[in-house]
PDB file of C-alpha atoms in Angstrom:
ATOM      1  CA  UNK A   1     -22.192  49.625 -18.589  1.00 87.00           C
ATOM      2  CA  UNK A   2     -22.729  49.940 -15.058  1.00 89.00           C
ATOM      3  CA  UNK A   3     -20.947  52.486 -13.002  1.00 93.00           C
ATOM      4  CA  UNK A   4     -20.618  52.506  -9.522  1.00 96.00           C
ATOM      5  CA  UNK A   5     -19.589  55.274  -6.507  1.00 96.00           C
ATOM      6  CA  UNK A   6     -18.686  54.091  -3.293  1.00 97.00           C
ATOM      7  CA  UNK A   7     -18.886  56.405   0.145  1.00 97.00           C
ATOM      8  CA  UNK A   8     -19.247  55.718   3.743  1.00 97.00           C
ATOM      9  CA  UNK A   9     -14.903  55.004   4.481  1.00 96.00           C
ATOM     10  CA  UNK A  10     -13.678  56.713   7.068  1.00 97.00           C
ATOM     11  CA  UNK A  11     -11.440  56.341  10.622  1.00 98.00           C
ATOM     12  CA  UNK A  12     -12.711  54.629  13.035  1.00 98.00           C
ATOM     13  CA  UNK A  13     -11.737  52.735  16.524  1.00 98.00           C
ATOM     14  CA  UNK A  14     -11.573  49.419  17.201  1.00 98.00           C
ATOM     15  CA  UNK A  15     -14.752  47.883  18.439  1.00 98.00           C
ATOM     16  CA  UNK A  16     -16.341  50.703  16.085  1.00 98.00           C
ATOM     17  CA  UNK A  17     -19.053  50.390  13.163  1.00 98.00           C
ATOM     18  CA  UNK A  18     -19.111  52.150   9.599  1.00 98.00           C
ATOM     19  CA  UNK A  19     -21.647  51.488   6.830  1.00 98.00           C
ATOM     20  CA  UNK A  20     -20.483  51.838   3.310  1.00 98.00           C
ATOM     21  CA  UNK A  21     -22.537  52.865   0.492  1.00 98.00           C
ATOM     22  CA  UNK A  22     -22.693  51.802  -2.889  1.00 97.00           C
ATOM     23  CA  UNK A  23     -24.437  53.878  -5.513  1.00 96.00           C
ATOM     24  CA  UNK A  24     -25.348  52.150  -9.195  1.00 94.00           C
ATOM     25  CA  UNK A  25     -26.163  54.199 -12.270  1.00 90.00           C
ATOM     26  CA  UNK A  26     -26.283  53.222 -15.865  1.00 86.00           C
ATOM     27  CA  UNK A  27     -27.660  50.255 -17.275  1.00 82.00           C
ATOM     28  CA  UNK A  28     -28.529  49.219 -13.942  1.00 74.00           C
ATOM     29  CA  UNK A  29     -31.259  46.291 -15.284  1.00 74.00           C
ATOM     30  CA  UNK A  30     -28.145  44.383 -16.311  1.00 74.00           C
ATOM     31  CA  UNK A  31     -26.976  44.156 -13.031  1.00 80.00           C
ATOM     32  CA  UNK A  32     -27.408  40.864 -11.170  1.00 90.00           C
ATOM     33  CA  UNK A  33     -25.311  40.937  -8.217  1.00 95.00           C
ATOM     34  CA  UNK A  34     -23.134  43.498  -6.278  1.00 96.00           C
ATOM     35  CA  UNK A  35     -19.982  42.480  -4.534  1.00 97.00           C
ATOM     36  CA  UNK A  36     -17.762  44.121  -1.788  1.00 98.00           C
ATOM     37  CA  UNK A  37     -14.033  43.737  -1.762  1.00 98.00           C
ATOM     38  CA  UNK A  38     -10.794  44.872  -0.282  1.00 98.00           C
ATOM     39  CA  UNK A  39      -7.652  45.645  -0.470  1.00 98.00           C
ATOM     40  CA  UNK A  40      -5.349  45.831   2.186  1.00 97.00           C
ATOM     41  CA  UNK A  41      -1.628  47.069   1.678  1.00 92.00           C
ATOM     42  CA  UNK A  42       0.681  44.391   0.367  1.00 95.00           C
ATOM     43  CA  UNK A  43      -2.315  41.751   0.085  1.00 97.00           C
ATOM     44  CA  UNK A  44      -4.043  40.817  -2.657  1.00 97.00           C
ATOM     45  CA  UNK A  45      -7.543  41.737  -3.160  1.00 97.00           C
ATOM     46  CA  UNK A  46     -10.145  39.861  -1.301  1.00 97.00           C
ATOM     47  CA  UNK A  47     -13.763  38.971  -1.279  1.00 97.00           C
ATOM     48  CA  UNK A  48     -15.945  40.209   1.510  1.00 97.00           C
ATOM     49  CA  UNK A  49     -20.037  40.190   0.843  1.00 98.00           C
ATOM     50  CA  UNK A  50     -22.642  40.213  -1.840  1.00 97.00           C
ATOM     51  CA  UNK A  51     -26.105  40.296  -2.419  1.00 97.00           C
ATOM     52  CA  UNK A  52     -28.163  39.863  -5.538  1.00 95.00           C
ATOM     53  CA  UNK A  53     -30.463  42.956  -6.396  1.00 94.00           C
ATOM     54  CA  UNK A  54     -33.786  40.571  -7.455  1.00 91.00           C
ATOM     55  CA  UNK A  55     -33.893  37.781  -4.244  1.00 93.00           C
ATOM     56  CA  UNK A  56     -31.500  39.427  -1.865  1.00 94.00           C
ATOM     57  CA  UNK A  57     -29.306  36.239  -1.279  1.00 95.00           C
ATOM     58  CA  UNK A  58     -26.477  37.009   0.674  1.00 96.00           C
ATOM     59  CA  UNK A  59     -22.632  35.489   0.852  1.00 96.00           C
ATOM     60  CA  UNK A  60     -19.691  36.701   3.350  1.00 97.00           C
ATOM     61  CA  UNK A  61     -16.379  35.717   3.541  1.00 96.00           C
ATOM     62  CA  UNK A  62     -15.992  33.567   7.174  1.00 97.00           C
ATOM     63  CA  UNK A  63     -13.890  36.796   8.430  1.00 97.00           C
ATOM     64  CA  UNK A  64     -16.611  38.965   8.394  1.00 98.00           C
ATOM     65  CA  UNK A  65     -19.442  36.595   8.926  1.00 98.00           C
ATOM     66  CA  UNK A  66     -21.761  37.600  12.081  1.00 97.00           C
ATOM     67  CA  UNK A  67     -19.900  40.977  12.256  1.00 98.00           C
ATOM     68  CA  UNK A  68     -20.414  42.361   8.703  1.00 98.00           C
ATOM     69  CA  UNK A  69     -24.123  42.279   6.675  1.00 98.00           C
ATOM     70  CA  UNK A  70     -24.731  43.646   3.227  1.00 98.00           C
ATOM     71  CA  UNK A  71     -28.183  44.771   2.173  1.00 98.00           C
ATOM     72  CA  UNK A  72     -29.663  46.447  -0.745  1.00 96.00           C
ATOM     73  CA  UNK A  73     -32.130  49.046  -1.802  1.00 96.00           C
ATOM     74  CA  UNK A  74     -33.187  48.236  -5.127  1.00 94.00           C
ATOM     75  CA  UNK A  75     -35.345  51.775  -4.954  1.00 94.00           C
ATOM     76  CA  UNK A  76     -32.254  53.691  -5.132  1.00 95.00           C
ATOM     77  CA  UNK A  77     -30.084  51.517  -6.728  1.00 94.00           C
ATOM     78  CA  UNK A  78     -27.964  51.287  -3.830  1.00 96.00           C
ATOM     79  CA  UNK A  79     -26.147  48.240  -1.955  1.00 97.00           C
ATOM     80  CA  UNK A  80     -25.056  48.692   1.856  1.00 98.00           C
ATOM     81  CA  UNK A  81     -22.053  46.954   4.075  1.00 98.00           C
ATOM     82  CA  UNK A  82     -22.511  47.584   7.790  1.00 98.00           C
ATOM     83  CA  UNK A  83     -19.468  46.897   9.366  1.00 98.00           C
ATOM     84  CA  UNK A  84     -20.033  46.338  12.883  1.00 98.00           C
ATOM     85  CA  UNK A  85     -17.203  45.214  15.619  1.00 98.00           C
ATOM     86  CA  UNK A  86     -14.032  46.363  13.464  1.00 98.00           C
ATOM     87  CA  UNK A  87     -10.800  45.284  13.468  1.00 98.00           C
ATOM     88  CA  UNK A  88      -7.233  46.468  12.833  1.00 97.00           C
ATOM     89  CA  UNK A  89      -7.351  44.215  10.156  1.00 96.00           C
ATOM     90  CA  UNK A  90     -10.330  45.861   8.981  1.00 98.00           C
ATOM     91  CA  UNK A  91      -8.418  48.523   7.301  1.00 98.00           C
ATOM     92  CA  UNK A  92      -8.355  48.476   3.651  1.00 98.00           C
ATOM     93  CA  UNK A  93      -9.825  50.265   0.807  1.00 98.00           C
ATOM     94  CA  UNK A  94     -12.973  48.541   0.082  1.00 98.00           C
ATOM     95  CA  UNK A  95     -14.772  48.558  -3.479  1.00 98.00           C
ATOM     96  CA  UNK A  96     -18.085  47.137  -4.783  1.00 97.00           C
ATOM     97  CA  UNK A  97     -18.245  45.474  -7.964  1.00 97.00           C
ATOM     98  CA  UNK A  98     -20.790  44.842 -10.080  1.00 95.00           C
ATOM     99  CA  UNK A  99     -20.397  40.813 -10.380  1.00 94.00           C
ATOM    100  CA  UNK A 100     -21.861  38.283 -12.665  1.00 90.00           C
ATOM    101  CA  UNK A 101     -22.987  35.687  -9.839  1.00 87.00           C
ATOM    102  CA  UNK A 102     -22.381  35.386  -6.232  1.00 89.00           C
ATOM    103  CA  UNK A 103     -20.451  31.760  -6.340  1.00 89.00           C
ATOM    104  CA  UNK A 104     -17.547  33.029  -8.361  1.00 88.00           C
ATOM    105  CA  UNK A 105     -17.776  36.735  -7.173  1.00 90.00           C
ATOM    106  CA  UNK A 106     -16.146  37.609 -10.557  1.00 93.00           C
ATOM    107  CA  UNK A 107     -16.462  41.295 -11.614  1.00 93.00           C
ATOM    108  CA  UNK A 108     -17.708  43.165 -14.393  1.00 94.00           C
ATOM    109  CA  UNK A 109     -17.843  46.987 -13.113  1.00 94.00           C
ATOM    110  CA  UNK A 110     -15.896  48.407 -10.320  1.00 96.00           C
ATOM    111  CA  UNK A 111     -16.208  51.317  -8.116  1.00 96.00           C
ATOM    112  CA  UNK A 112     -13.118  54.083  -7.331  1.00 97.00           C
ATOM    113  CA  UNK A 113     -12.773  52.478  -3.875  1.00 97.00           C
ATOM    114  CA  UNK A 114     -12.969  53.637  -0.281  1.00 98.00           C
ATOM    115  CA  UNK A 115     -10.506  53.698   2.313  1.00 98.00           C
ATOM    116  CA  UNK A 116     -11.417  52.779   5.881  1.00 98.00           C
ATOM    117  CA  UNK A 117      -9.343  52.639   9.146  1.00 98.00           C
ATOM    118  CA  UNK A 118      -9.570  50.892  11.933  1.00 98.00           C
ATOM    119  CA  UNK A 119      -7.407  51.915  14.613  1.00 97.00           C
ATOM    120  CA  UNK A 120      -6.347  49.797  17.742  1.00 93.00           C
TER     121      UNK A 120
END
């Protein structure tokens, strides 16, 4: 199993930038990819970024593309999302999954979640 601890939510303005953390423990050598997702309230959960831990190859979702990029530090077991030029519709709680592949995005481990806030 592979557990996961997000950190890095917070408030922030419009036109702002946060980076979110994503810390893996556990039978990390498992692990292929790492997704970031998000929840907004009333929508369904969404797809934002991921990046697999051996070549680094990166997707985004087209609403974040150019503002949003997701890196990893295979060191410390640890998978970034800088969020750059945020939103209103920004705000969500966002999670990081561990996934099985980077086409599907589907999930095998998830993180608690962490809420960030863009204000207008």
């Amino acid at each position: 199993q592979v557990q996961l601890v997000e950190s890095g939510g917070g408030l922030v303005q419009a036109g702002g930038s946060l980076r979110l953390s994503c810390a893996a423990s556990g039978r990390t050598f498992r692990s292929f990819a790492v997704g970031w997702f998000r929840q907004a309230p009333g929508k369904e959960r969404e797809s934002v970024a991921a990046i697999t831990w051996g070549s680094g190859i990166t997707a985004y979702a087209d609403s974040v593309k150019g503002r949003f990029t997701i890196s990893r530090d295979n060191a410390k077991n640890t998978v970034y999302l800088q969020m750059n030029s945020l939103k209103p519709e920004d705000t969500a709680v966002y999670y990081c999954a561990d996934i099985k592949d980077i086409s599907t995005m589907a999930p095998r481990y998830w993180g608690q979640g962490t809420q960030v806030t863009v204000s207008s």
